[in-house]
mmCIF file of C-alpha atoms in Angstrom:
data_model
loop_
_atom_site.group_PDB
_atom_site.id
_atom_site.type_symbol
_atom_site.label_atom_id
_atom_site.label_comp_id
_atom_site.label_asym_id
_atom_site.label_seq_id
_atom_site.Cartn_x
_atom_site.Cartn_y
_atom_site.Cartn_z
ATOM 1 C CA MET A 1433 -5.402 20.292 28.311
ATOM 2 C CA PRO A 1434 -6.212 23.026 25.662
ATOM 3 C CA LEU A 1435 -8.082 21.635 22.661
ATOM 4 C CA ARG A 1436 -5.480 22.607 20.128
ATOM 5 C CA TYR A 1437 -2.887 20.598 21.954
ATOM 6 C CA LEU A 1438 -5.191 17.683 22.187
ATOM 7 C CA LYS A 1439 -5.856 17.791 18.437
ATOM 8 C CA HIS A 1440 -2.005 18.026 17.874
ATOM 9 C CA ARG A 1441 -1.422 14.952 20.090
ATOM 10 C CA VAL A 1442 -4.088 12.950 18.261
ATOM 11 C CA VAL A 1443 -2.545 13.834 14.905
ATOM 12 C CA VAL A 1444 1.005 12.945 16.069
ATOM 13 C CA GLU A 1445 -0.165 9.606 17.551
ATOM 14 C CA TYR A 1446 -1.975 8.744 14.279
ATOM 15 C CA MET A 1447 1.098 9.559 12.243
ATOM 16 C CA ILE A 1448 3.313 7.317 14.553
ATOM 17 C CA GLU A 1449 0.726 4.500 14.246
ATOM 18 C CA TYR A 1450 0.667 4.752 10.487
ATOM 19 C CA LYS A 1451 4.465 4.821 10.278
ATOM 20 C CA ILE A 1452 4.702 1.652 12.285
ATOM 21 C CA LYS A 1453 2.059 -0.176 10.260
ATOM 22 C CA LYS A 1454 3.844 0.961 7.021
ATOM 23 C CA GLN A 1455 7.126 -0.342 8.309
ATOM 24 C CA ARG A 1456 5.546 -3.695 9.201
ATOM 25 C CA ARG A 1457 4.106 -3.946 5.646
ATOM 26 C CA ASP A 1458 7.442 -3.128 3.997
ATOM 27 C CA HIS A 1459 9.145 -5.698 6.310
ATOM 28 C CA ALA A 1460 6.626 -8.376 5.125
ATOM 29 C CA LEU A 1461 7.301 -7.366 1.488
ATOM 30 C CA ARG A 1462 11.021 -7.599 1.945
ATOM 31 C CA GLU A 1463 10.635 -10.991 3.609
ATOM 32 C CA ALA A 1464 8.531 -12.212 0.633
ATOM 33 C CA ILE A 1465 11.199 -11.074 -1.942
ATOM 34 C CA ASP A 1466 13.984 -12.525 0.154
ATOM 35 C CA LYS A 1467 12.151 -15.893 0.420
ATOM 36 C CA LEU A 1468 11.868 -16.082 -3.440
ATOM 37 C CA LYS A 1469 15.496 -15.144 -3.931
ATOM 38 C CA ARG A 1470 16.819 -17.700 -1.308
ATOM 39 C CA ASN A 1471 14.942 -20.613 -2.977
ATOM 40 C CA ALA A 1472 17.559 -21.857 -5.422
ATOM 41 C CA ASN A 1473 15.073 -24.052 -7.293
ATOM 42 C CA LEU A 1474 13.166 -20.874 -8.447
ATOM 43 C CA HIS A 1475 16.200 -19.828 -10.371
ATOM 44 C CA PHE A 1476 15.753 -22.628 -12.799
ATOM 45 C CA ASP A 1477 12.024 -23.474 -12.647
ATOM 46 C CA GLY A 1478 9.605 -20.757 -13.989
ATOM 47 C CA SER A 1479 6.432 -22.748 -13.289
ATOM 48 C CA GLN A 1480 7.359 -23.160 -9.594
ATOM 49 C CA LEU A 1481 8.361 -19.500 -9.446
ATOM 50 C CA LEU A 1482 4.868 -18.456 -10.397
ATOM 51 C CA VAL A 1483 3.365 -20.796 -7.776
ATOM 52 C CA GLU A 1484 5.530 -19.362 -5.023
ATOM 53 C CA MET A 1485 4.822 -15.875 -6.176
ATOM 54 C CA LEU A 1486 1.166 -16.416 -5.962
ATOM 55 C CA ARG A 1487 1.490 -17.654 -2.444
ATOM 56 C CA GLU A 1488 3.549 -14.576 -1.353
ATOM 57 C CA VAL A 1489 1.183 -12.183 -3.105
ATOM 58 C CA GLY A 1490 -1.819 -13.990 -1.512
ATOM 59 C CA GLU A 1491 -0.342 -13.528 1.855
ATOM 60 C CA LEU A 1492 0.594 -9.811 1.374
ATOM 61 C CA THR A 1493 -2.824 -8.977 0.066
ATOM 62 C CA LYS A 1494 -4.820 -11.409 2.271
ATOM 63 C CA SER A 1495 -6.198 -13.068 -0.809
ATOM 64 C CA PRO A 1496 -6.889 -16.824 -0.377
ATOM 65 C CA PHE A 1497 -7.297 -17.594 -4.084
ATOM 66 C CA ALA A 1498 -4.879 -16.393 -6.820
ATOM 67 C CA VAL A 1499 -4.044 -17.426 -10.306
ATOM 68 C CA VAL A 1500 -1.559 -16.520 -13.192
ATOM 69 C CA LEU A 1501 -3.234 -16.032 -16.555
ATOM 70 C CA LYS A 1502 -1.376 -15.863 -19.924
ATOM 71 C CA GLN A 1503 -2.703 -14.350 -23.087
ATOM 72 C CA SER A 1504 -2.759 -16.854 -25.882
ATOM 73 C CA VAL A 1505 -4.370 -17.143 -29.388
ATOM 74 C CA MET A 1506 -6.902 -19.628 -30.426
ATOM 75 C CA ASP A 1507 -7.056 -21.453 -33.840
ATOM 76 C CA ASN A 1508 -9.229 -18.811 -35.201
ATOM 77 C CA GLU A 1509 -6.749 -16.080 -34.270
ATOM 78 C CA GLN A 1510 -8.928 -14.785 -31.473
ATOM 79 C CA PRO A 1511 -7.236 -13.862 -28.182
ATOM 80 C CA ARG A 1512 -7.920 -15.765 -24.996
ATOM 81 C CA TYR A 1513 -6.469 -16.243 -21.510
ATOM 82 C CA ILE A 1514 -5.292 -19.565 -20.126
ATOM 83 C CA CYS A 1515 -4.184 -20.441 -16.607
ATOM 84 C CA LEU A 1516 -0.610 -21.311 -15.856
ATOM 85 C CA ALA A 1517 -0.848 -21.617 -12.029
ATOM 86 C CA ALA A 1518 -3.669 -21.567 -9.449
ATOM 87 C CA GLN A 1519 -3.325 -21.488 -5.681
ATOM 88 C CA HIS A 1520 -5.853 -21.695 -2.855
ATOM 89 C CA GLN A 1521 -5.405 -21.074 0.883
ATOM 90 C CA ASP A 1522 -7.356 -23.158 3.436
ATOM 91 C CA ARG A 1523 -8.619 -21.901 6.698
ATOM 92 C CA ASP A 1524 -5.432 -23.165 8.457
ATOM 93 C CA GLY A 1525 -3.283 -21.068 6.238
ATOM 94 C CA GLY A 1526 -1.893 -23.859 3.995
ATOM 95 C CA TRP A 1527 -1.642 -23.412 0.305
ATOM 96 C CA SER A 1528 -2.427 -25.993 -2.344
ATOM 97 C CA ASP A 1529 -2.410 -26.319 -6.102
ATOM 98 C CA LEU A 1530 -5.644 -26.160 -8.110
ATOM 99 C CA GLN A 1531 -6.408 -27.315 -11.603
ATOM 100 C CA THR A 1532 -5.426 -24.880 -14.471
ATOM 101 C CA ILE A 1533 -7.834 -26.306 -17.027
ATOM 102 C CA GLY A 1534 -10.024 -23.681 -18.758
ATOM 103 C CA PHE A 1535 -9.822 -20.479 -20.776
ATOM 104 C CA LEU A 1536 -11.367 -17.025 -21.153
ATOM 105 C CA ALA A 1537 -12.311 -16.240 -24.764
ATOM 106 C CA PHE A 1538 -12.326 -12.561 -25.648
ATOM 107 C CA ASP A 1539 -15.713 -10.787 -25.348
ATOM 108 C CA GLN A 1540 -17.016 -7.679 -23.784
ATOM 109 C CA SER A 1541 -17.461 -9.311 -20.349
ATOM 110 C CA VAL A 1542 -13.765 -10.167 -20.019
ATOM 111 C CA ARG A 1543 -12.692 -6.744 -21.319
ATOM 112 C CA PRO A 1544 -11.011 -5.808 -17.899
ATOM 113 C CA PHE A 1545 -8.549 -8.766 -18.264
ATOM 114 C CA PHE A 1546 -7.325 -7.322 -21.607
ATOM 115 C CA ASP A 1547 -7.453 -3.683 -20.540
ATOM 116 C CA ALA A 1548 -5.218 -4.399 -17.511
ATOM 117 C CA ARG A 1549 -2.503 -5.867 -19.648
ATOM 118 C CA GLU A 1550 -2.835 -3.280 -22.507
ATOM 119 C CA GLN A 1551 -2.911 -0.299 -20.124
ATOM 120 C CA CYS A 1552 -0.347 -1.841 -17.626
ATOM 121 C CA LYS A 1553 -2.513 -1.168 -14.575
ATOM 122 C CA ALA A 1554 -4.430 -3.058 -12.019
ATOM 123 C CA ILE A 1555 -8.241 -3.328 -12.471
ATOM 124 C CA VAL A 1556 -10.882 -4.372 -10.079
ATOM 125 C CA LEU A 1557 -13.257 -6.809 -11.775
ATOM 126 C CA ASP A 1558 -16.831 -5.872 -12.294
ATOM 127 C CA ARG A 1559 -19.802 -8.218 -12.073
ATOM 128 C CA PRO A 1560 -19.691 -9.544 -15.655
ATOM 129 C CA ALA A 1561 -15.959 -10.257 -15.337
ATOM 130 C CA LEU A 1562 -16.411 -11.993 -11.973
ATOM 131 C CA ARG A 1563 -19.167 -14.141 -13.504
ATOM 132 C CA ARG A 1564 -16.903 -15.258 -16.295
ATOM 133 C CA MET A 1565 -14.124 -15.881 -13.810
ATOM 134 C CA ASN A 1566 -16.415 -18.290 -11.900
ATOM 135 C CA GLU A 1567 -17.100 -20.107 -15.228
ATOM 136 C CA PHE A 1568 -13.330 -20.698 -15.810
ATOM 137 C CA ASN A 1569 -13.088 -23.932 -13.796
ATOM 138 C CA SER A 1570 -15.959 -25.597 -11.828
ATOM 139 C CA ASN A 1571 -13.380 -26.874 -9.223
ATOM 140 C CA TRP A 1572 -12.204 -23.397 -8.326
ATOM 141 C CA PRO A 1573 -13.555 -21.531 -5.291
ATOM 142 C CA ASN A 1574 -16.407 -19.067 -5.940
ATOM 143 C CA VAL A 1575 -14.889 -15.640 -6.670
ATOM 144 C CA GLU A 1576 -16.779 -12.939 -4.817
ATOM 145 C CA ARG A 1577 -14.287 -10.022 -5.387
ATOM 146 C CA ALA A 1578 -11.078 -9.857 -7.503
ATOM 147 C CA MET A 1579 -8.475 -7.723 -9.049
ATOM 148 C CA VAL A 1580 -6.195 -8.404 -11.947
ATOM 149 C CA ILE A 1581 -2.617 -7.157 -12.044
ATOM 150 C CA PRO A 1582 -0.175 -7.170 -14.985
ATOM 151 C CA LEU A 1583 3.068 -9.137 -14.299
ATOM 152 C CA GLY A 1584 5.225 -6.556 -16.003
ATOM 153 C CA LEU A 1585 5.364 -2.849 -16.963
ATOM 154 C CA ASP A 1586 5.934 -3.212 -20.737
ATOM 155 C CA LYS A 1587 3.451 -3.632 -23.579
ATOM 156 C CA HIS A 1588 4.948 -7.111 -24.371
ATOM 157 C CA ASN A 1589 3.868 -8.518 -21.064
ATOM 158 C CA GLN A 1590 1.349 -11.368 -21.605
ATOM 159 C CA TYR A 1591 0.837 -12.307 -18.016
ATOM 160 C CA LEU A 1592 -1.776 -11.284 -15.382
ATOM 161 C CA ILE A 1593 -2.171 -12.161 -11.787
ATOM 162 C CA CYS A 1594 -5.709 -12.387 -10.498
ATOM 163 C CA ILE A 1595 -6.160 -12.074 -6.646
ATOM 164 C CA SER A 1596 -9.500 -12.762 -5.079
ATOM 165 C CA ASN A 1597 -11.634 -13.180 -2.017
ATOM 166 C CA SER A 1598 -10.006 -10.809 0.421
ATOM 167 C CA ASP A 1599 -12.087 -9.697 3.343
ATOM 168 C CA GLY A 1600 -12.320 -6.220 2.155
ATOM 169 C CA ASN A 1601 -12.852 -4.539 -1.256
ATOM 170 C CA TYR A 1602 -9.744 -4.248 -3.586
ATOM 171 C CA GLN A 1603 -8.229 -0.936 -4.363
ATOM 172 C CA ALA A 1604 -6.242 -0.641 -7.574
ATOM 173 C CA ASP A 1605 -3.853 1.991 -6.146
ATOM 174 C CA GLU A 1606 -2.741 -0.467 -3.394
ATOM 175 C CA VAL A 1607 -0.891 -2.517 -6.017
ATOM 176 C CA ARG A 1608 2.026 -0.065 -5.960
ATOM 177 C CA ARG A 1609 3.180 -1.862 -2.797
ATOM 178 C CA LEU A 1610 3.662 -5.077 -4.834
ATOM 179 C CA TRP A 1611 5.656 -3.710 -7.615
ATOM 180 C CA PRO A 1612 9.165 -4.520 -6.115
ATOM 181 C CA LEU A 1613 8.098 -8.212 -5.890
ATOM 182 C CA LEU A 1614 6.480 -8.348 -9.263
ATOM 183 C CA ILE A 1615 9.510 -6.684 -10.893
ATOM 184 C CA HIS A 1616 11.747 -9.258 -9.307
ATOM 185 C CA VAL A 1617 9.588 -12.130 -10.589
ATOM 186 C CA SER A 1618 9.210 -10.619 -14.069
ATOM 187 C CA THR A 1619 12.872 -10.078 -14.293
ATOM 188 C CA GLN A 1620 13.721 -13.556 -13.094
ATOM 189 C CA LEU A 1621 11.412 -15.172 -15.687
ATOM 190 C CA GLN A 1622 13.123 -13.196 -18.457
ATOM 191 C CA LEU A 1623 16.590 -14.244 -17.300
ATOM 192 C CA LEU A 1624 15.674 -17.975 -17.238
ATOM 193 C CA ALA A 1625 17.273 -20.050 -20.073
ATOM 194 C CA PRO A 1626 14.755 -21.201 -22.645
ATOM 195 C CA SER A 1627 15.343 -24.919 -21.841
ATOM 196 C CA SER A 1628 14.838 -24.403 -18.126
ATOM 197 C CA VAL A 1629 11.454 -22.815 -18.149
ATOM 198 C CA ASN A 1630 8.483 -25.204 -18.146
ATOM 199 C CA LEU A 1631 5.167 -23.414 -18.058
ATOM 200 C CA ALA A 1632 2.904 -26.196 -19.173
ATOM 201 C CA ALA A 1633 -0.790 -25.467 -19.207
ATOM 202 C CA GLU A 1634 -3.253 -28.242 -18.695
ATOM 203 C CA ILE A 1635 -5.453 -27.236 -21.531
ATOM 204 C CA GLU A 1636 -5.800 -28.972 -25.021
ATOM 205 C CA ASN A 1637 -2.417 -30.625 -24.523
ATOM 206 C CA ASP A 1638 -0.722 -27.097 -25.150
ATOM 207 C CA GLU A 1639 2.733 -26.638 -23.782
ATOM 208 C CA LEU A 1640 3.711 -23.075 -23.234
ATOM 209 C CA THR A 1641 7.299 -21.979 -22.819
ATOM 210 C CA ILE A 1642 9.054 -18.691 -22.508
ATOM 211 C CA ASN A 1643 11.703 -18.497 -25.190
ATOM 212 C CA PRO A 1644 13.711 -15.220 -24.824
ATOM 213 C CA THR A 1645 16.406 -14.707 -27.351
ATOM 214 C CA ALA A 1646 20.028 -14.071 -26.266
ATOM 215 C CA GLN A 1647 19.517 -10.313 -27.108
ATOM 216 C CA ASP A 1648 16.353 -10.296 -24.920
ATOM 217 C CA ASN A 1649 18.327 -11.777 -22.061
ATOM 218 C CA GLU A 1650 20.981 -9.209 -22.456
ATOM 219 C CA VAL A 1651 18.469 -6.446 -22.412
ATOM 220 C CA TRP A 1652 16.812 -7.711 -19.219
ATOM 221 C CA ARG A 1653 20.175 -8.246 -17.531
ATOM 222 C CA THR A 1654 20.828 -4.467 -18.131
ATOM 223 C CA ILE A 1655 17.334 -3.654 -16.697
ATOM 224 C CA PHE A 1656 17.917 -5.920 -13.738
ATOM 225 C CA TYR A 1657 21.188 -4.353 -12.727
ATOM 226 C CA ARG A 1658 19.773 -0.827 -13.086
ATOM 227 C CA LEU A 1659 16.778 -1.708 -11.002
ATOM 228 C CA GLU A 1660 19.128 -3.204 -8.441
ATOM 229 C CA ASN A 1661 21.052 -0.017 -8.124
ATOM 230 C CA SER A 1662 17.858 2.197 -8.025
ATOM 231 C CA ILE A 1663 15.437 -0.019 -6.095
ATOM 232 C CA PRO A 1664 17.340 -2.525 -3.946
ATOM 233 C CA LEU A 1665 14.126 -3.745 -2.302
ATOM 234 C CA ALA A 1666 12.937 -4.992 -5.706
ATOM 235 C CA MET A 1667 15.942 -7.198 -6.087
#
C-alpha cells in the first residue's frame, strides 16, 4: 500500500475514533443533566441540588473529591469563601457527604479562587492555593491537584465548584464540556422560591439562603427559556 494512502487511512481512523469518543462523552453529559431534571426533589431543594451536581461533575471529570464554595463577608468586611457542600467518592464508586466546616480568608495564596469568580473562567490551582485548600478542613482528603470553576457566567455569581484528585492534570479549556450542566443548575437555583432553598453552612451557626426577588426570578425565567431554545442539551 502506498505511503500516502496509509497516512490517509491512519488519519481517517483517528477521526472516527475521536468522533466516537466525543459522542460517548456527550451521551454521558446528557444523561447527567437528565438525571438532575428527573429528580423531582431537586426542584425544591437547593442544597441537595448542589450535592447531586457535585456527584455528576465528579463522575464526568473523574474527580473523586468536589466541593461547592460560596463567597461571603466576614465581620471585618473582608471577603472569604465558605463551603456549602462537599462530596467524596470511595474506591467502590460510592459517594458520601463530608463536613463543610471551615473557610478561606482572602490573601494572596487564595487569589485563584477570587480570580475564577471575577473573571468567570476555570483556573487550575497552583501550589499555594492547594496548600490552603488542604488547610480548609482536616477531615477532607488530601488535595493533590484541583481546579475551580465558577457556577454561573455573570459577575453576580458567588459560587465556585472545586474538583480535585483526578488521575491526570486538569486543563481549564476542558470545562466547556460542563457548561450545559452548570447552566442548568445555576438556572434552577435562581428559579427556586426563596422559602424552598436551604443552603445552610456548618460554620459559626451561619445560615445561608438564596433570596431572589420576583423580578430576578422573571429575568431568569426569560434566560432559561432562551437557553432552552438555543441549547436544548443544557436544559
